[in-house]
Amino acid sequence: MAIKAGLDLYGFPPVLFAAVRYDVAGLVMLAYALYVLDDPLPRTRRQVADVLVGAVFLIAGYHAFLFVGEQNTTSAAAAVIVSLSPVLTTAVARAALPSERLSVAGTAGLLLGLLGVAVLSVRDPSNLLAAGVVGKALVFAAALSFAFGSVVSRRLDSGLPIESMEAWSMLGGALLMHALSAARGERIEPMLEALSGPDALGALAALGYLSLVASALGFLVYFDLLDRLGPIEINLVSYVAPVFAAVSGFLFLGELITLRTALGFLVIVVGFVLIKREAIRAELGTVRRGSGARTDD
């Protein structure tokens, strides 16, 4: 909702919007890295490469392609294409990270999750197919960029602290997007007018939320979980995003949660259960053992 507000309500130029978002997020994270780390600088070639991968693929590539592509396609088409990220990640990981491969059941769960997103997002299939080819290609490039960046970052395993990785990747990505914004001929005046005009509070809220919550905090969690879970499972977040979009639409915009929406939720849950069945089984076993111990006491 914050991205839509910035682009549609306040007229922010798309690539410049993404660049300023990561200017703010990157500076905040750099200050945090300086506070919590003795040495926040990347020192080895592998660490520098890790930062470059984050800047080029996870920050600049993903957001530039996505923000521009969403201007030329429908929200439903974009949601489904972005949700290809776990599938694309699996394909890339098969070549680069053999240990990250999914079983047959896990692959079925992955495809069920994608089907659930389609059920949630696509209300008019003919409109989905009518969306601009260029816009859809750009959104697909965004999903591919993020999938590739996630896998390569995991493979590098540079040992660079998450705070440093995030800060320098964001600032590097922001710099790349500023260059692309200038090449596209985007002007900063519409953004300055929105941030200083009568709707400044709403414009600042959209930019602030995306910079501080969705970017600085969100990527801190993302990079931590990427290290713990691997690129395939962490990119399943793209399946959950439409669920939260539907719930937030119900809470803040009065959009109804229909039977179709509930069905989409159910399909996504079944997909998650198939992928995480071993972890769920282990957790249930822990709960049962704990309950048995309390009963004996």
Short mmCIF file of C-alpha atoms in Angstrom, two decimals:
data_model
loop_
_atom_site.label_atom_id
_atom_site.label_comp_id
_atom_site.label_asym_id
_atom_site.label_seq_id
_atom_site.Cartn_x
_atom_site.Cartn_y
_atom_site.Cartn_z
CA MET A 1 0.00 0.00 0.00
CA ALA A 2 2.88 2.38 0.76
CA ILE A 3 4.44 1.83 -2.70
CA LYS A 4 1.08 2.40 -4.40
CA ALA A 5 0.55 5.57 -2.35
CA GLY A 6 3.95 6.96 -3.33
CA LEU A 7 3.52 6.18 -7.03
CA ASP A 8 -0.20 6.85 -7.56
CA LEU A 9 -1.25 9.35 -4.88
CA TYR A 10 1.89 11.46 -4.53
CA GLY A 11 3.43 11.09 -7.99
CA PHE A 12 6.91 9.94 -6.92
CA PRO A 13 9.11 9.01 -9.92
CA PRO A 14 9.48 5.21 -9.59
CA VAL A 15 13.25 4.62 -9.68
CA LEU A 16 14.01 7.83 -7.76
CA PHE A 17 11.43 6.75 -5.16
CA ALA A 18 13.23 3.43 -4.70
CA ALA A 19 16.62 5.17 -4.60
CA VAL A 20 15.62 7.67 -1.89
CA ARG A 21 14.00 4.86 0.07
CA TYR A 22 17.37 3.09 0.24
CA ASP A 23 19.32 6.31 0.83
CA VAL A 24 17.43 6.63 4.10
CA ALA A 25 17.47 2.92 4.96
CA GLY A 26 21.17 2.59 4.12
CA LEU A 27 22.22 5.55 6.27
CA VAL A 28 20.14 4.27 9.19
CA MET A 29 21.70 0.81 8.88
CA LEU A 30 25.22 2.25 8.54
CA ALA A 31 24.72 4.20 11.78
CA TYR A 32 23.49 0.99 13.43
CA ALA A 33 26.44 -0.99 12.07
CA LEU A 34 28.89 1.62 13.40
CA TYR A 35 27.20 1.34 16.79
CA VAL A 36 27.14 -2.46 17.14
CA LEU A 37 30.31 -3.48 15.27
CA ASP A 38 33.97 -2.78 15.90
CA ASP A 39 34.74 -2.89 12.16
CA PRO A 40 31.77 -2.44 9.75
CA LEU A 41 33.90 -2.34 6.58
CA PRO A 42 34.11 -5.28 4.14
CA ARG A 43 37.75 -6.34 4.14
CA THR A 44 38.18 -9.42 1.95
CA ARG A 45 37.43 -9.90 -1.74
CA ARG A 46 34.64 -12.31 -0.86
CA GLN A 47 33.06 -9.74 1.47
CA VAL A 48 33.27 -7.01 -1.18
CA ALA A 49 31.71 -9.42 -3.68
CA ASP A 50 28.92 -10.14 -1.18
CA VAL A 51 28.14 -6.43 -0.91
CA LEU A 52 28.19 -6.01 -4.70
CA VAL A 53 25.78 -8.93 -5.17
CA GLY A 54 23.41 -7.38 -2.62
CA ALA A 55 23.66 -3.91 -4.16
CA VAL A 56 23.24 -5.01 -7.79
CA PHE A 57 20.72 -7.85 -7.55
CA LEU A 58 18.83 -7.63 -4.23
CA ILE A 59 18.51 -3.85 -4.02
CA ALA A 60 19.00 -2.05 -7.37
CA GLY A 61 18.00 -4.77 -9.83
CA TYR A 62 14.95 -6.00 -7.95
CA HIS A 63 13.48 -2.61 -7.04
CA ALA A 64 14.24 -0.77 -10.29
CA PHE A 65 12.68 -3.53 -12.43
CA LEU A 66 9.72 -3.91 -10.06
CA PHE A 67 8.85 -0.23 -9.63
CA VAL A 68 9.02 0.50 -13.37
CA GLY A 69 7.29 -2.74 -14.34
CA GLU A 70 4.34 -2.19 -11.99
CA GLN A 71 3.51 1.02 -13.86
CA ASN A 72 2.81 -0.99 -17.01
CA THR A 73 0.99 -4.06 -15.79
CA THR A 74 -1.81 -4.99 -13.44
CA SER A 75 -1.34 -5.62 -9.73
CA ALA A 76 -2.65 -9.17 -10.18
CA ALA A 77 -0.10 -9.97 -12.88
CA ALA A 78 2.71 -8.45 -10.82
CA ALA A 79 1.70 -10.44 -7.71
CA VAL A 80 1.76 -13.74 -9.60
CA ILE A 81 5.04 -13.00 -11.38
CA VAL A 82 6.80 -11.89 -8.18
CA SER A 83 5.56 -15.10 -6.57
CA LEU A 84 7.62 -17.03 -9.10
CA SER A 85 10.63 -16.05 -6.96
CA PRO A 86 10.70 -19.30 -4.90
CA VAL A 87 10.39 -21.35 -8.10
CA LEU A 88 13.18 -19.36 -9.76
CA THR A 89 15.29 -19.62 -6.60
CA THR A 90 14.86 -23.40 -6.62
CA ALA A 91 15.98 -23.55 -10.25
CA VAL A 92 19.08 -21.43 -9.60
CA ALA A 93 19.88 -23.28 -6.37
CA ARG A 94 19.86 -26.67 -8.13
CA ALA A 95 22.93 -25.54 -10.04
CA ALA A 96 24.70 -23.49 -7.36
CA LEU A 97 23.63 -25.04 -4.04
CA PRO A 98 22.95 -28.80 -4.32
CA SER A 99 22.22 -29.00 -0.58
CA GLU A 100 19.26 -26.61 -1.03
CA ARG A 101 17.35 -28.89 -3.42
CA LEU A 102 13.75 -29.71 -2.58
CA SER A 103 12.18 -33.16 -2.45
CA VAL A 104 9.25 -34.11 -4.69
CA ALA A 105 6.81 -33.23 -1.90
CA GLY A 106 8.60 -29.92 -1.32
CA THR A 107 8.38 -29.07 -5.02
CA ALA A 108 4.66 -29.89 -4.97
CA GLY A 109 4.28 -27.54 -1.99
CA LEU A 110 6.16 -24.83 -3.87
CA LEU A 111 3.79 -25.10 -6.84
CA LEU A 112 0.74 -25.20 -4.56
CA GLY A 113 1.87 -21.94 -2.98
CA LEU A 114 2.13 -20.35 -6.43
CA LEU A 115 -1.35 -21.66 -7.27
CA GLY A 116 -2.68 -20.15 -4.03
CA VAL A 117 -1.23 -16.75 -4.97
CA ALA A 118 -2.92 -17.01 -8.38
CA VAL A 119 -6.27 -17.80 -6.74
CA LEU A 120 -5.85 -14.81 -4.41
CA SER A 121 -4.67 -12.32 -7.01
CA VAL A 122 -6.34 -13.14 -10.31
CA ARG A 123 -10.00 -12.22 -10.39
CA ASP A 124 -10.17 -11.65 -14.15
CA PRO A 125 -7.88 -13.99 -16.16
CA SER A 126 -8.53 -12.09 -19.38
CA ASN A 127 -7.28 -8.89 -17.72
CA LEU A 128 -4.20 -10.73 -16.47
CA LEU A 129 -3.34 -11.83 -20.00
CA ALA A 130 -4.05 -8.35 -21.36
CA ALA A 131 -1.41 -6.72 -19.16
CA GLY A 132 1.54 -5.10 -20.97
CA VAL A 133 4.21 -7.54 -22.15
CA VAL A 134 7.04 -5.12 -21.32
CA GLY A 135 5.69 -4.51 -17.81
CA LYS A 136 5.39 -8.23 -17.11
CA ALA A 137 8.89 -8.85 -18.48
CA LEU A 138 10.31 -6.20 -16.13
CA VAL A 139 8.54 -7.68 -13.10
CA PHE A 140 9.85 -11.12 -14.09
CA ALA A 141 13.36 -9.64 -14.32
CA ALA A 142 12.87 -8.30 -10.78
CA ALA A 143 11.92 -11.75 -9.45
CA LEU A 144 14.85 -13.37 -11.28
CA SER A 145 17.26 -10.74 -9.98
CA PHE A 146 16.19 -11.35 -6.37
CA ALA A 147 16.33 -15.13 -6.74
CA PHE A 148 19.81 -15.01 -8.27
CA GLY A 149 21.09 -12.57 -5.66
CA SER A 150 19.76 -14.70 -2.79
CA VAL A 151 21.45 -17.86 -4.04
CA VAL A 152 24.80 -16.20 -4.84
CA SER A 153 24.87 -14.40 -1.48
CA ARG A 154 24.28 -17.71 0.32
CA ARG A 155 26.99 -19.41 -1.78
CA LEU A 156 29.56 -16.68 -1.05
CA ASP A 157 29.14 -17.13 2.72
CA SER A 158 31.62 -14.29 3.23
CA GLY A 159 31.34 -13.99 6.99
CA LEU A 160 30.52 -10.28 6.71
CA PRO A 161 28.21 -9.25 9.59
CA ILE A 162 24.60 -8.82 8.55
CA GLU A 163 24.55 -5.16 9.61
CA SER A 164 27.50 -4.31 7.36
CA MET A 165 26.19 -6.37 4.46
CA GLU A 166 22.83 -4.63 4.63
CA ALA A 167 24.14 -1.08 5.06
CA TRP A 168 26.69 -1.15 2.22
CA SER A 169 24.38 -3.09 -0.12
CA MET A 170 21.61 -0.55 0.40
CA LEU A 171 23.86 2.45 -0.14
CA GLY A 172 25.45 0.85 -3.21
CA GLY A 173 22.05 -0.12 -4.60
CA ALA A 174 20.71 3.38 -3.97
CA LEU A 175 23.67 4.88 -5.86
CA LEU A 176 23.01 2.59 -8.83
CA MET A 177 19.31 3.52 -8.83
CA HIS A 178 20.12 7.25 -8.71
CA ALA A 179 22.25 6.76 -11.83
CA LEU A 180 19.43 4.85 -13.54
CA SER A 181 16.88 7.47 -12.47
CA ALA A 182 19.02 10.22 -14.02
CA ALA A 183 19.41 8.17 -17.21
CA ARG A 184 15.61 7.83 -17.39
CA GLY A 185 15.24 11.58 -17.07
CA GLU A 186 13.30 11.42 -13.82
CA ARG A 187 12.98 14.76 -12.01
CA ILE A 188 13.10 15.27 -8.28
CA GLU A 189 10.65 18.21 -8.24
CA PRO A 190 7.46 16.05 -8.03
CA MET A 191 8.87 14.26 -4.99
CA LEU A 192 9.94 17.50 -3.29
CA GLU A 193 6.53 19.04 -3.95
CA ALA A 194 4.75 16.03 -2.46
CA LEU A 195 7.00 16.00 0.61
CA SER A 196 6.47 19.73 1.26
CA GLY A 197 2.88 20.18 0.05
CA PRO A 198 -0.49 19.83 1.78
CA ASP A 199 -0.25 16.02 1.70
CA ALA A 200 3.29 15.99 3.10
CA LEU A 201 2.34 13.91 6.14
CA GLY A 202 1.00 11.05 4.01
CA ALA A 203 3.96 11.23 1.61
CA LEU A 204 6.43 11.20 4.50
CA ALA A 205 4.57 8.29 6.12
CA ALA A 206 4.80 6.23 2.91
CA LEU A 207 8.51 6.97 2.45
CA GLY A 208 9.27 6.52 6.16
CA TYR A 209 7.50 3.18 6.40
CA LEU A 210 9.23 1.79 3.33
CA SER A 211 12.65 3.07 4.44
CA LEU A 212 12.61 2.16 8.13
CA VAL A 213 10.22 -0.76 8.52
CA ALA A 214 10.09 -2.52 5.15
CA SER A 215 13.74 -1.89 4.25
CA ALA A 216 16.03 -1.32 7.26
CA LEU A 217 14.21 -3.68 9.64
CA GLY A 218 12.82 -5.97 6.94
CA PHE A 219 16.18 -6.70 5.32
CA LEU A 220 17.84 -7.15 8.72
CA VAL A 221 15.39 -10.00 9.32
CA TYR A 222 15.74 -11.23 5.73
CA PHE A 223 19.54 -11.56 5.76
CA ASP A 224 19.45 -13.26 9.16
CA LEU A 225 16.90 -15.81 7.95
CA LEU A 226 18.75 -16.26 4.64
CA ASP A 227 21.72 -17.49 6.66
CA ARG A 228 19.54 -19.75 8.85
CA LEU A 229 17.05 -21.17 6.34
CA GLY A 230 18.61 -20.82 2.89
CA PRO A 231 17.38 -18.97 -0.21
CA ILE A 232 14.51 -21.29 -1.17
CA GLU A 233 12.60 -21.22 2.10
CA ILE A 234 13.19 -17.51 2.83
CA ASN A 235 11.85 -16.51 -0.60
CA LEU A 236 8.56 -18.21 0.28
CA VAL A 237 7.77 -14.80 1.79
CA SER A 238 6.46 -13.83 -1.65
CA TYR A 239 3.64 -16.33 -1.12
CA VAL A 240 2.66 -14.70 2.17
CA ALA A 241 2.63 -11.12 0.83
CA PRO A 242 -0.73 -11.45 -1.03
CA VAL A 243 -2.27 -12.90 2.15
CA PHE A 244 -1.27 -9.82 4.15
CA ALA A 245 -2.36 -7.60 1.26
CA ALA A 246 -5.84 -9.16 1.42
CA VAL A 247 -6.02 -8.82 5.22
CA SER A 248 -4.76 -5.22 5.22
CA GLY A 249 -7.21 -4.41 2.43
CA PHE A 250 -10.02 -5.76 4.61
CA LEU A 251 -8.87 -3.86 7.71
CA PHE A 252 -8.01 -0.49 6.15
CA LEU A 253 -9.81 -0.30 2.81
CA GLY A 254 -13.00 -2.22 3.58
CA GLU A 255 -12.30 -4.87 0.91
CA LEU A 256 -14.24 -8.08 1.52
CA ILE A 257 -12.50 -11.40 2.17
CA THR A 258 -14.48 -13.66 -0.16
CA LEU A 259 -14.72 -17.43 -0.46
CA ARG A 260 -12.13 -17.19 -3.25
CA THR A 261 -9.76 -15.37 -0.88
CA ALA A 262 -10.23 -18.02 1.82
CA LEU A 263 -9.57 -20.76 -0.76
CA GLY A 264 -6.35 -19.03 -1.79
CA PHE A 265 -5.28 -18.86 1.87
CA LEU A 266 -5.99 -22.58 2.29
CA VAL A 267 -4.00 -23.61 -0.80
CA ILE A 268 -1.00 -21.55 0.37
CA VAL A 269 -1.16 -23.12 3.84
CA VAL A 270 -1.22 -26.63 2.34
CA GLY A 271 1.81 -25.73 0.22
CA PHE A 272 3.70 -24.49 3.28
CA VAL A 273 2.84 -27.64 5.21
CA LEU A 274 4.24 -29.82 2.41
CA ILE A 275 7.48 -27.83 2.28
CA LYS A 276 7.95 -27.62 6.06
CA ARG A 277 6.50 -31.01 6.95
CA GLU A 278 9.69 -32.29 8.62
CA ALA A 279 10.08 -29.17 10.77
CA ILE A 280 6.39 -29.30 11.72
CA ARG A 281 6.66 -33.00 12.61
CA ALA A 282 9.72 -32.33 14.77
CA GLU A 283 8.02 -29.42 16.52
CA LEU A 284 4.89 -31.45 17.24
CA GLY A 285 7.09 -34.21 18.67
CA THR A 286 8.76 -31.67 20.96
CA VAL A 287 5.36 -30.39 22.13
CA ARG A 288 4.12 -33.93 22.82
CA ARG A 289 7.25 -34.81 24.79
CA GLY A 290 6.95 -31.64 26.80
CA SER A 291 3.28 -32.32 27.53
CA GLY A 292 4.10 -35.88 28.60
CA ALA A 293 6.79 -34.66 30.97
CA ARG A 294 4.39 -32.22 32.63
CA THR A 295 1.80 -35.00 33.02
CA ASP A 296 4.34 -37.27 34.74
CA ASP A 297 5.29 -34.47 37.13
#
